[in-house]
CSV table of C-alpha atoms in Angstrom, one decimal:
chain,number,residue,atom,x,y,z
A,1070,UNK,CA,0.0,0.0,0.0
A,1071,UNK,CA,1.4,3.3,-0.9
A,1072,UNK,CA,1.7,5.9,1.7
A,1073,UNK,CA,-0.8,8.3,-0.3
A,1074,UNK,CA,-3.5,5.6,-0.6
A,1075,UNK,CA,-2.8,4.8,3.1
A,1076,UNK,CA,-3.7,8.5,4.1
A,1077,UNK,CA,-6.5,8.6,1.7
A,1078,UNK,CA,-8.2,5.3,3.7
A,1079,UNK,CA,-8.7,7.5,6.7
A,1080,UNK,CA,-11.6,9.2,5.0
A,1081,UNK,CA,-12.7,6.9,2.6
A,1082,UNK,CA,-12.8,3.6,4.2
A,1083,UNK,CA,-12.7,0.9,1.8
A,1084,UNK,CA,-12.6,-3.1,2.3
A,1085,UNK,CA,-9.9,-3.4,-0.4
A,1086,UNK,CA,-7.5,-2.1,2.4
A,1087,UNK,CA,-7.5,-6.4,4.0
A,1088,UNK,CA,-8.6,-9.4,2.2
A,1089,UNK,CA,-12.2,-9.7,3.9
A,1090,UNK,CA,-11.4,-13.2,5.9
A,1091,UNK,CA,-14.7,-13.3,8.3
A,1092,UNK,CA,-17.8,-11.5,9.2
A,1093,UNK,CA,-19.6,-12.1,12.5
A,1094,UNK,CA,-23.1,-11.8,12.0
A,1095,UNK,CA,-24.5,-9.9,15.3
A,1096,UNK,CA,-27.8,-11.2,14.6
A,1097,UNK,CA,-27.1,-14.8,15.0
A,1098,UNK,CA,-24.0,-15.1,17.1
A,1099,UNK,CA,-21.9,-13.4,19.7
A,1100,UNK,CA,-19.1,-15.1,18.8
A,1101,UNK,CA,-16.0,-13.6,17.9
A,1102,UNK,CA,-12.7,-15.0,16.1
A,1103,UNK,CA,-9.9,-13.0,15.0
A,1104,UNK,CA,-8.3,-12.8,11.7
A,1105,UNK,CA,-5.7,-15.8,13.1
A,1106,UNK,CA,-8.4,-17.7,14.2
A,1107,UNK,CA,-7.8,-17.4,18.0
A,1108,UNK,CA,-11.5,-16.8,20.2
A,1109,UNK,CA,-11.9,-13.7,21.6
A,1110,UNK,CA,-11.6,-13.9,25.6
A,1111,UNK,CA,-15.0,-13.7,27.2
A,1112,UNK,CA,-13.8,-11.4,29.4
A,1113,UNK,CA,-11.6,-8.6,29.9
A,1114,UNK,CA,-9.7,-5.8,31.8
A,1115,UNK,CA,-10.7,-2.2,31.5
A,1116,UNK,CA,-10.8,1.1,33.5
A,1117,UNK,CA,-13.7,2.6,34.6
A,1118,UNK,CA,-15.1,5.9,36.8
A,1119,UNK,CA,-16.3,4.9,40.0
A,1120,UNK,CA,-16.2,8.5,42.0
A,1121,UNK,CA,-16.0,12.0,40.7
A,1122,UNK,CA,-12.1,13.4,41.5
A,1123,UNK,CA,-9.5,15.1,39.8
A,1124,UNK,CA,-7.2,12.4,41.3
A,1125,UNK,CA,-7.0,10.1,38.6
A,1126,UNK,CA,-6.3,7.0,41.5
A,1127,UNK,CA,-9.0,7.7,43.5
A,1128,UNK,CA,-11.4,8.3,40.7
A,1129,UNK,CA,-10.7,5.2,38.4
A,1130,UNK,CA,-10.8,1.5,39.1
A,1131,UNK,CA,-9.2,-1.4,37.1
A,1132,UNK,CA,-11.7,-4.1,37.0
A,1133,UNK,CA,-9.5,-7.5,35.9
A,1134,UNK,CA,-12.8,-9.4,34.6
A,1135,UNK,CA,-15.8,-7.6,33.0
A,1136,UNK,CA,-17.5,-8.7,30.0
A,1137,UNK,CA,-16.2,-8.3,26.3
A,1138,UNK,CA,-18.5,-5.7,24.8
A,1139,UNK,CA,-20.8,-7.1,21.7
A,1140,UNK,CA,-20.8,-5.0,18.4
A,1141,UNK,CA,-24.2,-3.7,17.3
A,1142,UNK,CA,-25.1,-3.6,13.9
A,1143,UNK,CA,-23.2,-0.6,13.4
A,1144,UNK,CA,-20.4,-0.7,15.1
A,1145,UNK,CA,-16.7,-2.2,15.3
A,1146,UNK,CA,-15.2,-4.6,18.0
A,1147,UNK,CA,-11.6,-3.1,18.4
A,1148,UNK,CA,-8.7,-5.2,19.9
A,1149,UNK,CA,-6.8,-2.2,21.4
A,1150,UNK,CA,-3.0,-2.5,21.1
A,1151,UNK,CA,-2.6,1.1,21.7
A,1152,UNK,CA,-4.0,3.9,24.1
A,1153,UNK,CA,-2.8,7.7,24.2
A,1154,UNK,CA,-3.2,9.3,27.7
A,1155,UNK,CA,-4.2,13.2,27.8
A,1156,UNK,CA,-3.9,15.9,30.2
A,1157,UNK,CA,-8.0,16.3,30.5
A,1158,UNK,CA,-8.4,12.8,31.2
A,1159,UNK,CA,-8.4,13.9,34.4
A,1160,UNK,CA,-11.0,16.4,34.1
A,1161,UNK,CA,-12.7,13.9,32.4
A,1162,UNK,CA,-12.8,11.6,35.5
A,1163,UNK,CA,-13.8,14.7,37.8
A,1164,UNK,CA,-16.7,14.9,35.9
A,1165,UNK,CA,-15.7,19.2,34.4
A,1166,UNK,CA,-17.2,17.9,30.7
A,1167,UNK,CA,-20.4,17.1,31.9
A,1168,UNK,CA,-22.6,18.3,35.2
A,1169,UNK,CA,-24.8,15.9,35.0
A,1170,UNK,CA,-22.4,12.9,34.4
A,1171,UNK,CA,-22.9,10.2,37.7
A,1172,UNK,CA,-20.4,7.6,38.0
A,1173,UNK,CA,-20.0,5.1,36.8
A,1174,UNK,CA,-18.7,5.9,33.2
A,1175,UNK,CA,-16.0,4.7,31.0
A,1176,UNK,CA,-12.5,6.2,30.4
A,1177,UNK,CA,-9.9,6.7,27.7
A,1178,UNK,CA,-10.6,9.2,24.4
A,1179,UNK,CA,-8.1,7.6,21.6
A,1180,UNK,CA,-7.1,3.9,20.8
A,1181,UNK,CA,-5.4,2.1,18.0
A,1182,UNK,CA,-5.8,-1.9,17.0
A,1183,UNK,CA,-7.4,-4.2,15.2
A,1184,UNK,CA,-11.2,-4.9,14.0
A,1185,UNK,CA,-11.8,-8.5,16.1
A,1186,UNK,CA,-15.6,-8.5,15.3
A,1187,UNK,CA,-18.6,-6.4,13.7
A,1188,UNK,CA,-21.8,-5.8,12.5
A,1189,UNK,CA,-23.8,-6.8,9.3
A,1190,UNK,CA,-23.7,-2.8,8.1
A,1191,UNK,CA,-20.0,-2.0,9.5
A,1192,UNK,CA,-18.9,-5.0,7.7
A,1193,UNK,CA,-19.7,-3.1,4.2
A,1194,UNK,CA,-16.3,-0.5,4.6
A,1195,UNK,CA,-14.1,-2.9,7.3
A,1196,UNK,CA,-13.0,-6.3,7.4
A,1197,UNK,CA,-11.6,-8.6,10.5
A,1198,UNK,CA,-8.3,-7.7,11.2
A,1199,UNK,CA,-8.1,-4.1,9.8
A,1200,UNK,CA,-6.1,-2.4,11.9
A,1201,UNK,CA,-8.4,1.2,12.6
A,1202,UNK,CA,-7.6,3.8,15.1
A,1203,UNK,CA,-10.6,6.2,16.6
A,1204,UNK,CA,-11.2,9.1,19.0
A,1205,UNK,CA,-14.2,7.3,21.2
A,1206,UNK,CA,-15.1,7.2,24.9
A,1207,UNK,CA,-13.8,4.1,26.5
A,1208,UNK,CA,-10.6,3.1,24.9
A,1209,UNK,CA,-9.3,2.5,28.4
A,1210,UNK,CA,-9.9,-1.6,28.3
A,1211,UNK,CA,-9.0,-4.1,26.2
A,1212,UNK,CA,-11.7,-4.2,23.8
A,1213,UNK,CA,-13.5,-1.5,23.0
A,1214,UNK,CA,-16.7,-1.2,20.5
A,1215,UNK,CA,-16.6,1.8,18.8
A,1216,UNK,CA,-19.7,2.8,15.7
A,1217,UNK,CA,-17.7,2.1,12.5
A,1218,UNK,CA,-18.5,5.8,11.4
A,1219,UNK,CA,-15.8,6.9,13.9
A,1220,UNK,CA,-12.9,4.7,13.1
A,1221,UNK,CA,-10.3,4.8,10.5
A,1222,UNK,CA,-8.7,2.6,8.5
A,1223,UNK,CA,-4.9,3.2,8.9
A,1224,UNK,CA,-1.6,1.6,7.5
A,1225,UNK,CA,-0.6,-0.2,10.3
A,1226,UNK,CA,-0.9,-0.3,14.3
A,1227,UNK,CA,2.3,1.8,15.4
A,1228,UNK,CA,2.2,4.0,18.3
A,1229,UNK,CA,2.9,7.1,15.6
A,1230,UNK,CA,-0.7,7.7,14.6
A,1231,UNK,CA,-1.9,8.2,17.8
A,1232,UNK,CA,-0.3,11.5,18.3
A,1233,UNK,CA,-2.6,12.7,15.5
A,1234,UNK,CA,-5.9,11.6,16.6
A,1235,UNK,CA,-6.2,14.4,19.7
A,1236,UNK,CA,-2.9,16.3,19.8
A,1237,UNK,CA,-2.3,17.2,16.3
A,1238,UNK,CA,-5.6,17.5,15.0
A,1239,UNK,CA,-6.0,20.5,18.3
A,1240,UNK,CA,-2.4,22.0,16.8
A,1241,UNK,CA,-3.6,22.2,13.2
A,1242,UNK,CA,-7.0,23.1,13.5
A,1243,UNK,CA,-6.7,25.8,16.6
A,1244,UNK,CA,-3.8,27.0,14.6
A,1245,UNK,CA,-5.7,27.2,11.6
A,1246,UNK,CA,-8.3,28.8,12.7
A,1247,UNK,CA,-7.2,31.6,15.0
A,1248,UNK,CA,-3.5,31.8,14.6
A,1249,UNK,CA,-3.5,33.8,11.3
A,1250,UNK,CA,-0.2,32.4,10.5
A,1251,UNK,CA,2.3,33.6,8.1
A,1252,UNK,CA,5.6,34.1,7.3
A,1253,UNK,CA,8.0,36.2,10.0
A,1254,UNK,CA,5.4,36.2,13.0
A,1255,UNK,CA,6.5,35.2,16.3
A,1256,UNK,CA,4.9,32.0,18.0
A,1257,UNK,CA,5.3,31.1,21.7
A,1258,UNK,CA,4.4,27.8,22.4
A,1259,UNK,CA,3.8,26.5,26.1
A,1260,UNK,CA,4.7,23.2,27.2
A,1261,UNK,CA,6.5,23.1,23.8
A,1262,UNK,CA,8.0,19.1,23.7
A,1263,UNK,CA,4.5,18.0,25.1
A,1264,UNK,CA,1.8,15.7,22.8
A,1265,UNK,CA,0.3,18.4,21.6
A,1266,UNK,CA,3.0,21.5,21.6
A,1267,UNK,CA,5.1,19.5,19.5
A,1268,UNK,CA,3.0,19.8,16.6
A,1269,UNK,CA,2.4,23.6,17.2
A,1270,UNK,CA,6.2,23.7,16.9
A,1271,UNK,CA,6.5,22.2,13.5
A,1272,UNK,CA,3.1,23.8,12.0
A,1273,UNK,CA,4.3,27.4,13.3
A,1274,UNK,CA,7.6,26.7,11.3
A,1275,UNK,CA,5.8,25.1,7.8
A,1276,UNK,CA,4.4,28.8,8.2
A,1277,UNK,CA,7.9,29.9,8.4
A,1278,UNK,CA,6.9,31.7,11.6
A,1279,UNK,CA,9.7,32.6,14.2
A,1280,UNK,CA,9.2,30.0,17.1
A,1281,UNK,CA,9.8,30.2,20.7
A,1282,UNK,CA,9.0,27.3,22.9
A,1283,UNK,CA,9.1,26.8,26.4
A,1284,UNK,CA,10.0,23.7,28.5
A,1285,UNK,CA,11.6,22.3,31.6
A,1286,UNK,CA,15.0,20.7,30.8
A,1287,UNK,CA,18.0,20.6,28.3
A,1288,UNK,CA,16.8,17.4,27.0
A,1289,UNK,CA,13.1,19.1,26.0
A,1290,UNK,CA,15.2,22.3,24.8
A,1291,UNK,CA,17.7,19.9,22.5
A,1292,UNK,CA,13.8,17.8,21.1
A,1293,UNK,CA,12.5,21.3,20.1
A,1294,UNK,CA,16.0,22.5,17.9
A,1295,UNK,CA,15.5,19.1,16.5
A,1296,UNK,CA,12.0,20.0,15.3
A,1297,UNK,CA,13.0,23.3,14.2
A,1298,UNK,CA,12.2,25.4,16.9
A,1299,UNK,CA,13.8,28.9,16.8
A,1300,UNK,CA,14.0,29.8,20.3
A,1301,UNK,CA,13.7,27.1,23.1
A,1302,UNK,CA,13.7,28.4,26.6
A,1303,UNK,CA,13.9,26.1,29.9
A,1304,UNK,CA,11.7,27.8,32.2
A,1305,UNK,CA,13.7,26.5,35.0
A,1306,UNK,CA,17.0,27.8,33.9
A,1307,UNK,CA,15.9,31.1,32.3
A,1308,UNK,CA,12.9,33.6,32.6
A,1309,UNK,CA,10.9,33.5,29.5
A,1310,UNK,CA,8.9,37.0,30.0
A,1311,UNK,CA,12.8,38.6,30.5
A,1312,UNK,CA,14.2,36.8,27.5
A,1313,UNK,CA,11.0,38.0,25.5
A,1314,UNK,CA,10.9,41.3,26.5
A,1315,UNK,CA,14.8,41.6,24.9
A,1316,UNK,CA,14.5,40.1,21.6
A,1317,UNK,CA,11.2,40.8,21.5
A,1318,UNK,CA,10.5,44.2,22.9
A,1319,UNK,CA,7.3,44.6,20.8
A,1320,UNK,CA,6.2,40.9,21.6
A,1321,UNK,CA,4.7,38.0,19.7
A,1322,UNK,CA,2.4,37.4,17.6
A,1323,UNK,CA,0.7,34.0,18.2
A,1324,UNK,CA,0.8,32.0,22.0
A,1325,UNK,CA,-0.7,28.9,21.8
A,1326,UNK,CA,-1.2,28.0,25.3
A,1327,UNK,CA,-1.7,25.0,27.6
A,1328,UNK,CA,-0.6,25.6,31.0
A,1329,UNK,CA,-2.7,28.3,33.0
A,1330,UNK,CA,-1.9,29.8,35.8
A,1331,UNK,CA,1.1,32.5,35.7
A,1332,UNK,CA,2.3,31.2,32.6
A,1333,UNK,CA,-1.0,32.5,31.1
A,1334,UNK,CA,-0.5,35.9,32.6
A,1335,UNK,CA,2.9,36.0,31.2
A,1336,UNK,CA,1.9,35.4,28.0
A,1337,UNK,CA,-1.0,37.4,28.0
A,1338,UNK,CA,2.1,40.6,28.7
A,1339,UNK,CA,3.9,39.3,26.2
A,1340,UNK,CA,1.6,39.6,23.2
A,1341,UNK,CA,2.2,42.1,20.6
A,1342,UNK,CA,-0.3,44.7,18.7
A,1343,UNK,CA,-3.3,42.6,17.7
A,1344,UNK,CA,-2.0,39.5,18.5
A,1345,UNK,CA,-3.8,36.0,19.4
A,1346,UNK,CA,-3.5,34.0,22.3
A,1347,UNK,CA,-5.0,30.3,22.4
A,1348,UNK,CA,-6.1,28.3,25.1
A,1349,UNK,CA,-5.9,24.7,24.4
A,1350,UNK,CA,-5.8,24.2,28.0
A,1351,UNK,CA,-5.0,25.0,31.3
A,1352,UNK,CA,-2.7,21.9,32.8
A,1353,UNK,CA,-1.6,23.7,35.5
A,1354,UNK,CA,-5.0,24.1,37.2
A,1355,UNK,CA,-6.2,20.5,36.5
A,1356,UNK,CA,-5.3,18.7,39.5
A,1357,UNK,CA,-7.1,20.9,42.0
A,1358,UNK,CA,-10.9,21.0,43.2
A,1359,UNK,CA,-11.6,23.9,40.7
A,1360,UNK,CA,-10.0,22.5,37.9
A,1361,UNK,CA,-8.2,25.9,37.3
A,1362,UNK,CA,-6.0,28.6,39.0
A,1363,UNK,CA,-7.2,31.7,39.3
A,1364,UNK,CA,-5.6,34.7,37.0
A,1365,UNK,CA,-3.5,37.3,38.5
A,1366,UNK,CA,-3.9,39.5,35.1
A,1367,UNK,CA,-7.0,41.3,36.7
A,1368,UNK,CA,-6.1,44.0,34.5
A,1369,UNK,CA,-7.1,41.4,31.2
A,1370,UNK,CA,-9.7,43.4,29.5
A,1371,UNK,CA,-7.5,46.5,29.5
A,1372,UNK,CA,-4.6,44.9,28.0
A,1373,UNK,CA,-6.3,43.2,25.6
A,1374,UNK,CA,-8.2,46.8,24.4
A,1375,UNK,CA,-5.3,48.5,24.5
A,1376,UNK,CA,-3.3,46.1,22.2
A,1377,UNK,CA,-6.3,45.2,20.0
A,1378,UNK,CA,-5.1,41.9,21.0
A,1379,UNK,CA,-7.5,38.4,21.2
A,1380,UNK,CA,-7.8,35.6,23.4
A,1381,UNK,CA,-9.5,32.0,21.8
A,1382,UNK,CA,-10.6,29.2,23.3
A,1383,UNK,CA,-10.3,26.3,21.5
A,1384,UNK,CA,-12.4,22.8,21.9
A,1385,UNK,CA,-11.5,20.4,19.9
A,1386,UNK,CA,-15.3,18.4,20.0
A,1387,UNK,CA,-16.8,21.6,19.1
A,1388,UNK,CA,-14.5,21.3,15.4
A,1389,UNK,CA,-15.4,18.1,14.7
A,1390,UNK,CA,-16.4,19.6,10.6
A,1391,UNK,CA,-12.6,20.3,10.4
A,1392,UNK,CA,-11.3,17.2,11.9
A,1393,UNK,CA,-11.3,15.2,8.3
A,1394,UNK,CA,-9.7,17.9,6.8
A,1395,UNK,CA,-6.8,18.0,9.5
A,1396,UNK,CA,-6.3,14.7,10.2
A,1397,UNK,CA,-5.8,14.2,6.0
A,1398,UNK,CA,-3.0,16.8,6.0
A,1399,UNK,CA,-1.3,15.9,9.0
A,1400,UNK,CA,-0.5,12.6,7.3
A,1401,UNK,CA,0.5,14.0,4.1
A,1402,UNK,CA,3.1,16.1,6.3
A,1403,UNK,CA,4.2,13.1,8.0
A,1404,UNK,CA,4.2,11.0,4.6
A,1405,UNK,CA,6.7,13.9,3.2
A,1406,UNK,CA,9.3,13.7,6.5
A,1407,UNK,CA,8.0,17.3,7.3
A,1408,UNK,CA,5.7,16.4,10.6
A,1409,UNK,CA,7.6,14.4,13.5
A,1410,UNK,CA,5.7,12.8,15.3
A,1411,UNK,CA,7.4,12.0,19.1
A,1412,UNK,CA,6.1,8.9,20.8
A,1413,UNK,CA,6.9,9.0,25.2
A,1414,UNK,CA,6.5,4.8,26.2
A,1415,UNK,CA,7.2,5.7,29.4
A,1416,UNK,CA,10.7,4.1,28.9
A,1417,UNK,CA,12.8,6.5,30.9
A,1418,UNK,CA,10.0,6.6,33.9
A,1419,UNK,CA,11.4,5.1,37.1
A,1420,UNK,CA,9.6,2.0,37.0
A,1421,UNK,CA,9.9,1.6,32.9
A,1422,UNK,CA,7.5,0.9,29.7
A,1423,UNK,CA,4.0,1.5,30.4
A,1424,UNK,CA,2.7,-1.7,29.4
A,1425,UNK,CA,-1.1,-2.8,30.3
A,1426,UNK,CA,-4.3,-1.2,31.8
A,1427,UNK,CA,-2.6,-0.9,34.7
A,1428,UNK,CA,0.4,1.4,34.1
A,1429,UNK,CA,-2.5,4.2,32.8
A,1430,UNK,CA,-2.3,5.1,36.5
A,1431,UNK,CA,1.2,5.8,36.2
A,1432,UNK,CA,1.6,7.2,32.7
A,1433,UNK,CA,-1.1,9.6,34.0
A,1434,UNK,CA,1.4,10.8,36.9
A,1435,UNK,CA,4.5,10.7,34.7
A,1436,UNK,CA,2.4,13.5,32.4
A,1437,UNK,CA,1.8,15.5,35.8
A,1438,UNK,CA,5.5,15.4,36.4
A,1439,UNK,CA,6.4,17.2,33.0
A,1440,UNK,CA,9.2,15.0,32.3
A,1441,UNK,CA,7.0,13.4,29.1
A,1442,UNK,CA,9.1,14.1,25.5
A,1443,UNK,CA,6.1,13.8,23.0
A,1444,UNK,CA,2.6,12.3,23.5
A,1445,UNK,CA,2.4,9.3,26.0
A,1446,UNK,CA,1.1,5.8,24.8
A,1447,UNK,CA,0.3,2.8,26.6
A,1448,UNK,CA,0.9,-0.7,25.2
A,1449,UNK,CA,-1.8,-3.3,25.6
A,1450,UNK,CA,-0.1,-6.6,24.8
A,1451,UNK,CA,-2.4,-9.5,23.6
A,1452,UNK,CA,-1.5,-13.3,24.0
A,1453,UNK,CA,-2.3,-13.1,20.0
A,1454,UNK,CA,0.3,-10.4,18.3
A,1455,UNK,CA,-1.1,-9.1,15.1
A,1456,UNK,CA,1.0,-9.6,11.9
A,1457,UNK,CA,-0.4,-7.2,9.9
């Protein structure tokens, strides 16, 4: 399969991708065998919300034997081999997204593996054994079933694609729509060699915008010169609004911004004459009962008036119309070795690899450390390896 047709399968899913070697018809049989002819366990592992808390330990329990979920009509049974952790997960288990959420609910936005079973109408456009990836509530467990309209058909099932499904598709569609990029503006980019910031990096500079990223250690600032970034600044070495203020004495153009807290208000000083500053996010704040820190800039709405300058929120689930589009040329960047797209396996954490449901606990802390290089992925190993 050519890389181009590979990229094209996300939006046009096509059973030409895989031989077609099985079907389970949901209507007759709950039965599911994989594409090497091994039965699927009748049971499982998976995470799930069993009190509201911005402490991800207290809030999520890993039940070891729960039922294998059964495909509808419409929908896909997905082996997971992959999961990507995010920063909101946590706000996701203290119930922010929703008020009226109760536990208890299921956990995990993204997830990358294999079709193991399916419905009648899913099986017109996938096949057993396609290896899919999807952005769908629940990709914390094993197995998840996901509706066939929400997966995609990808190349393979490497750790790599995850990093598009949340992180870069926020990067290039926030960017797209509020940055106003072009050639010579000055980007700052918070939490710069994170999942997400890394893409910022890298889209700022195919705009040939001037990019200045922040981050916490030499080994983050050496990541970000190796993905082009102009101007990396170690937060704990150096002081950002200082170093700013000198080469930049009329400030930036474009933040795109995921901390909170007095990183926020920095930036916020730090923007030029009608410049744009984008909130992804607000890491900083999640871990506490609000879910955010309060801001010291009390003087905002002058500022902002005064420089013409903008602030944008940006939501990824509310630019769901754009999300084809991005995810389409995110892979034709990475096709074209101009998009790098950094994996963190929790290798370098002190206890190693995070490897099955339960390191999620700890890859969630390692993110809350800031020590991650890239987005973090989980592996789910399966007593059945895929050979696709």
């Amino acid at each position: 399969m050519s890389c181009l047709r590979a990229g094209l399968s996300l939006l046009h899913p096509t059973r030409s991708l895989l031989p077609r070697r099985s079907i389970v018809d949901m209507s007759y049989s709950q039965h599911f065998v994989d594409f090497q002819g091994s039965s699927i366990p009748s049971t499982m592992k998976k995470l799930l919300v069993t009190q509201l808390s911005p402490d991800f330990t207290k809030a999520v329990t890993l039940l070891p034997n729960v039922a294998v979920p059964v495909p509808g009509d419409e929908d896909l049974l997905i082996r997971n081999r992959y999961v990507g952790v995010n920063a909101s997960d946590i706000n996701f288990s203290s119930g922010r997204y929703d008020a009226m959420v109760k536990p208890p609910f299921d956990i995990g936005f993204e997830g990358i593996g294999e079709v193991v079973g399916l419905g009648l109408s899913a099986s017109k456009n996938f096949a057993i054994g396609q290896p899919v990836a999807y952005v769908h509530t629940g990709s914390f467990a094993d197995y998840t079933v996901v509706p066939a309209k929400t997966a995609f058909p990808v190349p393979s099932v490497t750790p790599e694609f995850l990093t598009f499904l949340i992180s870069g598709t926020t990067a290039y569609i926030s960017l797209k729509e509020f940055g106003n990029l072009s050639k010579g503006k000055k980007v700052l980019v918070t939490a710069a060699a994170g999942g997400t910031g890394q893409f910022a990096v890298q889209l700022a500079k195919q705009a040939n915008c001037y990019v200045i990223g922040t981050c916490s250690s030499e080994e983050k600032a050496g990541f970000l010169k190796s993905i082009g970034c102009d101007l990396p600044i170690n937060y704990k070495a150096e002081n950002i609004a200082s170093i700013i203020k000198e080469k930049f004495p009329e400030g930036v153009d474009v933040v795109y911004e995921s901390v909170g807290g007095e990183m926020f208000d920095m930036s916020v000083k730090c923007l030029a004459t009608k410049g744009h500053l984008i909130i992804i996010g607000f890491i900083s704040g999640y871990q506490t009962p609000l879910g955010i820190l309060p801001v010291k800039e009390a003087a905002l709405p002058a500022v902002l008036l005064k420089k013409s300058a903008s602030i944008h929120g940006f939501f990824l689930p509310q630019y769901m119309s754009e999300y084809k589009e991005a995810i389409m040329s995110l892979v034709k960047l990475h096709r074209t070795g101009k998009l790098v797209c950094e994996v963190d396996n929790g290798e370098l954490s002190p206890e190693g690899k995070f490897t099955g449901l339960e390191s999620v606990f700890r890859a969630v802390d390692y993110l809350y450390t800031g020590k991650n290089i890239g987005k973090i992925v989980v592996e789910l190993p399966h007593l059945v390896n895929s050979k696709l």
